[in-house]
Tab-separated table of C-alpha atoms and ligand atoms in Angstrom:
chain	number	residue	atom	x	y	z
A	1	UNK	CA	0.359	-0.094	-0.178
A	2	UNK	CA	2.907	1.883	1.241
A	3	UNK	CA	4.682	1.429	-1.722
A	4	UNK	CA	1.570	1.819	-4.103
A	5	UNK	CA	1.157	5.157	-2.630
A	6	UNK	CA	4.754	6.598	-3.358
A	7	UNK	CA	4.266	5.381	-7.225
A	8	UNK	CA	1.172	7.444	-6.961
A	9	UNK	CA	2.826	10.692	-6.044
A	10	UNK	CA	6.275	10.371	-8.075
A	11	UNK	CA	3.611	9.721	-11.154
A	12	UNK	CA	1.639	13.363	-9.453
A	13	UNK	CA	4.740	14.238	-9.232
A	14	UNK	CA	5.864	13.963	-12.960
A	15	UNK	CA	3.054	14.890	-14.918
A	16	UNK	CA	2.917	18.574	-12.730
A	17	UNK	CA	6.800	18.448	-13.518
A	18	UNK	CA	5.737	18.061	-17.191
A	19	UNK	CA	2.933	20.327	-17.360
A	20	UNK	CA	4.689	23.318	-15.796
A	21	UNK	CA	7.634	23.152	-17.565
A	22	UNK	CA	5.567	22.120	-21.083
A	23	UNK	CA	3.508	26.050	-19.735
A	24	UNK	CA	5.661	29.352	-21.319
A	25	UNK	CA	4.206	33.008	-20.679
A	26	UNK	CA	6.006	35.201	-22.556
A	27	UNK	CA	6.023	39.094	-22.562
A	28	UNK	CA	5.809	41.046	-26.012
A	29	UNK	CA	6.491	44.731	-26.189
A	30	UNK	CA	4.088	47.016	-28.666
A	31	UNK	CA	5.582	50.685	-29.138
A	32	UNK	CA	1.862	51.595	-30.654
A	33	UNK	CA	-1.801	51.549	-28.822
A	34	UNK	CA	-4.384	49.176	-28.443
A	35	UNK	CA	-6.673	48.567	-31.430
A	36	UNK	CA	-3.037	50.455	-34.015
A	37	UNK	CA	-2.853	47.593	-36.590
A	38	UNK	CA	0.504	46.447	-35.624
A	39	UNK	CA	-1.194	45.752	-32.296
A	40	UNK	CA	-3.736	44.013	-33.328
A	41	UNK	CA	-1.577	42.116	-35.088
A	42	UNK	CA	0.662	40.737	-32.002
A	43	UNK	CA	-2.623	40.181	-30.580
A	44	UNK	CA	-3.844	37.719	-33.206
A	45	UNK	CA	0.307	35.826	-33.446
A	46	UNK	CA	-0.184	35.207	-29.707
A	47	UNK	CA	-3.905	33.903	-30.268
A	48	UNK	CA	-2.215	31.949	-32.444
A	49	UNK	CA	0.676	30.945	-31.150
A	50	UNK	CA	-0.907	29.165	-28.365
A	51	UNK	CA	-3.245	28.179	-30.196
A	52	UNK	CA	-1.224	25.652	-32.071
A	53	UNK	CA	1.098	24.914	-29.607
A	54	UNK	CA	-2.210	23.976	-27.923
A	55	UNK	CA	-1.100	26.091	-24.469
A	56	UNK	CA	2.054	25.436	-24.678
A	57	UNK	CA	3.520	28.831	-25.060
A	58	UNK	CA	1.253	31.747	-23.933
A	59	UNK	CA	2.276	35.353	-24.924
A	60	UNK	CA	0.642	38.289	-23.728
A	61	UNK	CA	1.137	41.389	-24.991
A	62	UNK	CA	1.479	44.444	-23.849
A	63	UNK	CA	0.526	47.949	-25.805
A	64	UNK	CA	1.955	50.691	-25.394
A	65	UNK	CA	5.453	51.301	-24.883
A	66	UNK	CA	4.390	49.733	-20.801
A	67	UNK	CA	7.167	47.047	-20.713
A	68	UNK	CA	9.785	49.271	-22.830
A	69	UNK	CA	10.704	52.979	-23.070
A	70	UNK	CA	12.272	52.886	-26.407
A	71	UNK	CA	12.828	50.239	-29.218
A	72	UNK	CA	15.847	50.825	-28.548
A	73	UNK	CA	15.330	49.564	-24.823
A	74	UNK	CA	12.902	46.674	-25.796
A	75	UNK	CA	15.511	45.060	-28.190
A	76	UNK	CA	18.291	45.234	-25.971
A	77	UNK	CA	15.777	43.352	-23.650
A	78	UNK	CA	15.669	40.989	-26.291
A	79	UNK	CA	19.141	40.525	-26.076
A	80	UNK	CA	19.877	40.042	-22.126
A	81	UNK	CA	16.349	37.554	-22.557
A	82	UNK	CA	14.452	39.178	-19.987
A	83	UNK	CA	11.679	39.817	-22.918
A	84	UNK	CA	10.628	37.048	-25.194
A	85	UNK	CA	9.102	39.542	-28.434
A	86	UNK	CA	8.695	42.735	-29.713
A	87	UNK	CA	7.637	44.312	-32.755
A	88	UNK	CA	9.775	47.055	-34.014
A	89	UNK	CA	10.053	49.158	-37.068
A	90	UNK	CA	12.973	47.786	-39.136
A	91	UNK	CA	15.376	51.343	-38.581
A	92	UNK	CA	16.369	50.578	-34.726
A	93	UNK	CA	17.111	47.151	-35.885
A	94	UNK	CA	19.646	48.121	-38.729
A	95	UNK	CA	21.670	49.789	-35.809
A	96	UNK	CA	22.444	45.649	-34.523
A	97	UNK	CA	22.067	44.343	-38.252
A	98	UNK	CA	23.393	47.162	-40.894
A	99	UNK	CA	22.335	45.078	-43.472
A	100	UNK	CA	18.847	45.505	-42.768
A	101	UNK	CA	19.114	49.531	-44.557
A	102	UNK	CA	19.321	47.635	-47.475
A	103	UNK	CA	15.298	47.349	-47.631
A	104	UNK	CA	14.660	50.879	-46.468
A	105	UNK	CA	16.905	53.206	-48.560
A	106	UNK	CA	15.596	56.137	-49.706
A	107	UNK	CA	13.273	55.781	-53.152
A	108	UNK	CA	13.547	52.359	-52.765
A	109	UNK	CA	10.419	50.659	-53.524
A	110	UNK	CA	7.873	51.946	-56.643
A	111	UNK	CA	5.600	51.615	-54.268
A	112	UNK	CA	3.415	48.861	-51.657
A	113	UNK	CA	3.369	46.284	-54.064
A	114	UNK	CA	7.286	46.194	-55.436
A	115	UNK	CA	7.833	46.652	-51.705
A	116	UNK	CA	6.152	43.359	-50.583
A	117	UNK	CA	6.903	41.575	-53.614
A	118	UNK	CA	10.516	41.836	-52.385
A	119	UNK	CA	9.753	41.226	-48.239
A	120	UNK	CA	7.417	37.661	-49.430
A	121	UNK	CA	10.483	37.206	-51.630
A	122	UNK	CA	13.876	35.015	-51.093
A	123	UNK	CA	15.200	39.001	-49.894
A	124	UNK	CA	12.805	39.589	-47.410
A	125	UNK	CA	13.904	36.449	-45.985
A	126	UNK	CA	17.613	36.497	-46.171
A	127	UNK	CA	17.061	39.487	-44.416
A	128	UNK	CA	15.053	37.985	-41.524
A	129	UNK	CA	17.759	35.018	-42.146
A	130	UNK	CA	20.418	37.816	-41.462
A	131	UNK	CA	19.129	39.091	-38.070
A	132	UNK	CA	19.247	35.470	-37.003
A	133	UNK	CA	22.591	34.838	-38.145
A	134	UNK	CA	23.780	38.155	-36.851
A	135	UNK	CA	24.894	37.255	-33.417
A	136	UNK	CA	22.978	39.461	-33.021
A	137	UNK	CA	20.933	37.619	-30.323
A	138	UNK	CA	17.842	38.292	-32.461
A	139	UNK	CA	15.491	35.788	-34.109
A	140	UNK	CA	12.999	38.526	-37.146
A	141	UNK	CA	9.985	36.222	-37.209
A	142	UNK	CA	7.888	38.149	-40.146
A	143	UNK	CA	7.242	42.358	-41.259
A	144	UNK	CA	4.246	44.483	-41.139
A	145	UNK	CA	2.813	46.701	-42.807
A	146	UNK	CA	4.568	50.267	-42.559
A	147	UNK	CA	3.427	52.280	-45.416
A	148	UNK	CA	5.329	55.573	-46.848
A	149	UNK	CA	7.118	58.139	-44.207
A	150	UNK	CA	7.125	61.583	-44.866
A	151	UNK	CA	8.275	64.813	-43.266
A	152	UNK	CA	5.871	66.940	-40.899
A	153	UNK	CA	6.211	70.537	-39.371
A	154	UNK	CA	5.283	73.406	-37.609
A	155	UNK	CA	3.717	75.985	-39.862
A	156	UNK	CA	6.357	78.771	-39.117
A	157	UNK	CA	9.317	75.778	-39.768
A	158	UNK	CA	7.225	75.198	-43.147
A	159	UNK	CA	7.845	78.748	-43.836
A	160	UNK	CA	11.271	79.108	-43.179
A	161	UNK	CA	12.461	76.405	-45.569
A	162	UNK	CA	11.637	75.475	-48.786
A	163	UNK	CA	10.369	71.929	-49.270
A	164	UNK	CA	9.575	72.633	-52.623
A	165	UNK	CA	12.956	72.467	-53.268
A	166	UNK	CA	13.968	69.754	-50.896
A	167	UNK	CA	15.918	72.152	-48.424
A	168	UNK	CA	15.372	72.472	-44.799
A	169	UNK	CA	18.475	74.368	-43.858
A	170	UNK	CA	17.398	75.348	-40.852
A	171	UNK	CA	15.050	72.897	-39.096
A	172	UNK	CA	15.489	70.376	-36.834
A	173	UNK	CA	13.878	66.621	-37.315
A	174	UNK	CA	13.469	64.021	-35.048
A	175	UNK	CA	14.051	60.506	-36.468
A	176	UNK	CA	14.264	57.455	-36.225
A	177	UNK	CA	17.720	56.068	-34.144
A	178	UNK	CA	19.103	54.990	-37.355
A	179	UNK	CA	22.491	56.731	-38.488
A	180	UNK	CA	21.577	56.368	-42.306
A	181	UNK	CA	17.692	58.935	-41.367
A	182	UNK	CA	20.408	60.846	-39.774
A	183	UNK	CA	22.512	61.366	-42.777
A	184	UNK	CA	19.534	61.113	-44.682
A	185	UNK	CA	18.408	64.901	-43.443
A	186	UNK	CA	21.660	66.730	-43.290
A	187	UNK	CA	21.330	65.967	-46.613
A	188	UNK	CA	18.396	68.075	-47.069
A	189	UNK	CA	20.835	70.684	-44.794
A	190	UNK	CA	18.320	69.967	-41.616
A	191	UNK	CA	19.538	68.491	-38.872
A	192	UNK	CA	18.583	64.832	-37.250
A	193	UNK	CA	17.890	64.816	-33.589
A	194	UNK	CA	17.350	61.053	-32.431
A	195	UNK	CA	16.888	60.087	-28.482
A	196	UNK	CA	13.441	61.040	-28.751
A	197	UNK	CA	10.681	58.199	-28.839
A	198	UNK	CA	7.911	58.228	-31.240
A	199	UNK	CA	5.444	58.353	-27.855
A	200	UNK	CA	7.721	61.591	-27.121
A	201	UNK	CA	7.764	63.746	-30.607
A	202	UNK	CA	4.325	65.758	-29.806
A	203	UNK	CA	5.776	67.193	-26.614
A	204	UNK	CA	9.129	67.625	-28.506
A	205	UNK	CA	7.801	69.599	-30.812
A	206	UNK	CA	5.199	71.352	-28.551
A	207	UNK	CA	8.003	72.698	-26.646
A	208	UNK	CA	10.322	73.469	-29.580
A	209	UNK	CA	13.263	70.696	-29.349
A	210	UNK	CA	12.351	69.914	-32.260
A	211	UNK	CA	10.579	71.593	-35.988
A	212	UNK	CA	8.685	68.463	-36.802
A	213	UNK	CA	9.509	64.934	-37.535
A	214	UNK	CA	8.389	61.945	-40.203
A	215	UNK	CA	6.629	58.962	-39.663
A	216	UNK	CA	3.515	57.623	-42.128
A	217	UNK	CA	-0.581	58.412	-42.074
A	218	UNK	CA	-1.660	56.189	-39.573
A	219	UNK	CA	1.653	57.409	-36.859
A	220	UNK	CA	1.443	60.920	-37.539
A	221	UNK	CA	-2.789	61.099	-36.630
A	222	UNK	CA	-2.733	58.031	-33.904
A	223	UNK	CA	0.059	59.716	-31.185
A	224	UNK	CA	-1.735	63.142	-32.454
A	225	UNK	CA	1.336	64.354	-34.371
A	226	UNK	CA	-0.330	66.806	-36.129
A	227	UNK	CA	-2.210	68.569	-33.498
A	228	UNK	CA	0.938	70.289	-32.660
A	229	UNK	CA	2.544	69.748	-36.681
A	230	UNK	CA	0.110	70.579	-38.885
A	231	UNK	CA	2.275	70.748	-42.359
A	232	UNK	CA	2.562	67.182	-43.744
A	233	UNK	CA	4.766	66.914	-46.827
A	234	UNK	CA	4.279	64.383	-49.428
A	235	UNK	CA	7.439	63.818	-50.238
A	236	UNK	CA	7.211	59.817	-49.318
A	237	UNK	CA	10.654	59.737	-48.314
A	238	UNK	CA	11.361	55.881	-47.048
A	239	UNK	CA	8.991	52.778	-46.971
A	240	UNK	CA	9.815	51.001	-43.934
A	241	UNK	CA	8.397	47.529	-42.659
A	242	UNK	CA	7.827	46.618	-39.740
A	243	UNK	CA	9.498	43.820	-37.625
A	244	UNK	CA	8.308	41.523	-35.499
A	245	UNK	CA	11.323	39.536	-33.396
A	246	UNK	CA	11.796	37.177	-30.856
A	247	UNK	CA	14.955	36.591	-28.313
A	248	UNK	CA	16.888	34.144	-29.220
A	249	UNK	CA	17.124	33.364	-25.897
A	250	UNK	CA	13.679	32.853	-25.746
A	251	UNK	CA	13.451	30.433	-28.194
A	252	UNK	CA	15.526	27.590	-25.884
A	253	UNK	CA	13.130	27.757	-23.744
A	254	UNK	CA	10.370	26.293	-26.477
A	255	UNK	CA	10.853	22.872	-28.252
A	256	UNK	CA	12.249	23.230	-31.902
A	257	UNK	CA	8.442	21.853	-32.699
A	258	UNK	CA	6.848	24.985	-31.271
A	259	UNK	CA	9.326	27.854	-32.412
A	260	UNK	CA	8.582	25.978	-36.293
A	261	UNK	CA	5.153	26.920	-35.224
A	262	UNK	CA	6.283	30.382	-33.841
A	263	UNK	CA	8.178	31.115	-37.159
A	264	UNK	CA	4.918	29.679	-39.206
A	265	UNK	CA	1.629	31.904	-37.102
A	266	UNK	CA	4.271	35.013	-37.523
A	267	UNK	CA	4.519	34.816	-41.287
A	268	UNK	CA	0.654	34.026	-41.004
A	269	UNK	CA	-0.259	36.933	-39.307
A	270	UNK	CA	1.554	39.308	-41.721
A	271	UNK	CA	-1.853	39.063	-44.107
A	272	UNK	CA	-3.996	40.670	-41.299
A	273	UNK	CA	-1.881	43.105	-40.627
A	274	UNK	CA	-2.001	44.981	-44.048
A	275	UNK	CA	-5.382	44.047	-44.000
A	276	UNK	CA	-5.804	46.488	-41.019
A	277	UNK	CA	-3.016	48.786	-42.229
A	278	UNK	CA	-4.866	49.566	-44.840
A	279	UNK	CA	-8.251	49.993	-43.545
A	280	UNK	CA	-6.135	52.296	-40.829
A	281	UNK	CA	-4.206	54.614	-43.219
A	282	UNK	CA	-7.651	56.164	-45.009
A	283	UNK	CA	-9.112	57.104	-41.743
A	284	UNK	CA	-5.111	58.441	-41.063
A	285	UNK	CA	-6.076	60.728	-43.899
A	286	UNK	CA	-9.014	61.060	-43.192
A	287	UNK	CA	-9.246	62.447	-39.903
A	288	UNK	CA	-6.105	64.852	-40.469
A	289	UNK	CA	-7.641	66.339	-43.599
A	290	UNK	CA	-10.544	67.175	-42.242
A	291	UNK	CA	-8.533	68.652	-39.200
A	292	UNK	CA	-8.131	71.430	-41.684
A	293	UNK	CA	-4.018	70.189	-41.968
A	294	UNK	CA	-2.361	71.677	-45.107
A	295	UNK	CA	-0.876	68.705	-47.042
A	296	UNK	CA	1.845	69.996	-49.355
A	297	UNK	CA	1.718	67.378	-52.434
A	298	UNK	CA	5.277	67.737	-54.532
A	299	UNK	CA	5.331	67.195	-57.964
A	300	UNK	CA	6.995	64.683	-59.760
A	301	UNK	CA	10.237	67.115	-60.518
A	302	UNK	CA	9.625	67.607	-56.764
A	303	UNK	CA	10.052	64.176	-55.684
A	304	UNK	CA	13.148	63.530	-58.204
A	305	UNK	CA	15.244	66.613	-56.028
A	306	UNK	CA	14.659	64.812	-52.622
A	307	UNK	CA	15.416	61.566	-54.374
A	308	UNK	CA	18.979	63.256	-55.761
A	309	UNK	CA	19.787	64.701	-52.528
A	310	UNK	CA	19.156	61.099	-50.677
A	311	UNK	CA	20.954	59.410	-53.152
A	312	UNK	CA	24.470	59.846	-51.713
A	313	UNK	CA	22.931	56.916	-48.699
A	314	UNK	CA	23.226	54.685	-50.977
A	315	UNK	CA	27.365	54.425	-51.088
A	316	UNK	CA	27.178	55.447	-47.423
A	317	UNK	CA	24.806	52.752	-46.388
A	318	UNK	CA	25.053	50.108	-49.341
A	319	UNK	CA	28.066	49.861	-50.458
A	320	UNK	CA	28.531	46.080	-48.673
A	321	UNK	CA	25.032	45.313	-50.201
A	322	UNK	CA	24.471	46.685	-53.993
A	323	UNK	CA	23.932	43.606	-55.344
A	324	UNK	CA	20.404	43.062	-53.074
A	325	UNK	CA	19.543	45.970	-54.120
A	326	UNK	CA	20.510	46.010	-57.699
A	327	UNK	CA	18.073	42.875	-57.718
A	328	UNK	CA	15.457	44.658	-55.834
A	329	UNK	CA	15.200	47.322	-58.274
A	330	UNK	CA	15.628	44.793	-61.235
A	331	UNK	CA	12.088	43.378	-59.124
A	332	UNK	CA	11.059	47.053	-59.088
A	333	UNK	CA	10.543	46.760	-63.376
A	334	UNK	CA	7.295	44.440	-63.088
A	335	UNK	CA	5.545	47.510	-61.088
B	1	BDP	C1	6.183	54.339	-36.365
B	1	BDP	C2	6.716	52.521	-36.310
B	1	BDP	C3	7.326	52.639	-34.429
B	1	BDP	C4	7.877	53.975	-34.514
B	1	BDP	C5	8.138	54.881	-34.999
B	1	BDP	C6	9.628	56.075	-35.420
B	1	BDP	O1	5.554	52.085	-36.538
B	1	BDP	O2	7.298	51.428	-34.650
B	1	BDP	O3	8.137	53.459	-33.112
B	1	BDP	O4	7.529	54.929	-36.850
B	1	BDP	O5	9.544	57.140	-36.308
B	1	BDP	O6	5.882	54.404	-37.499
B	1	BDP	O7	10.137	55.281	-34.123
């Protein structure tokens, strides 16, 4: 009887242990607010991971920069293994994996279709692989749409500069934390200011720390920046995708089978995010136009000036990736 009891107890312990070790709970840090396309996609990713791993892997999504005050902090937490996942812009990731600059050079893509043909093709996959192989401690899971970025400034800054000539002399513009982006604004005559999170841009414009920033319609609207800088100059300089990242340390805490599920499920959520993106892009533009902001459309000749002035970035940041850049341009011939 005693033997039987011991056996039953031992079995119960093994079961409890295996249940406990099978259940891993990770956190995912997101900069954007609840309801933003990337947040919705993170949540869909978390839901599918839990469903497909039958509860072995759980992911809790924290929106609104709650877990990390900047995307760089989130990336460093992933490297340290104190955070499992984050959704960030590819721009700060390039500071850790420079090859990523090759897919976010200015005027690289003809349109969104061209960009997605690249991201969903061999080049996109090779960039995700490069993140993992770079020794950065990061795993790139998939891309999300982030449209095109353009400059926005206060009315007085708009008067001060000459946007028709792509001359931003005298302007201080908040840029993402990426040397290439800082250099981009210098090529237009302005000064790039980094170290300001996307959620701090509004107050930085209001207090005069910067004259403006640059972003897509949804972030310009959702962060409320259009209320502080009401002139949006549509130069569409870059298309910088979003990236969903996993910590390499976290990846060691799940089975190979579950890691494969995580990677597969992430890719599946791209389509969902793109749908949400299209809806948000349209509604954000509507809100901004209805608010009476000045939306400046540039002529093809004016756009060509921006492209020309920013062209040195191809040599300065793309010299090691000329093959990839040429391939991207070649893919563009179909669009
Ligand atoms: C937005 C991206 C977000 C970045 C932000 C930025 O979605 O990840 O934090 O730009 O400019 O478009 O920092």
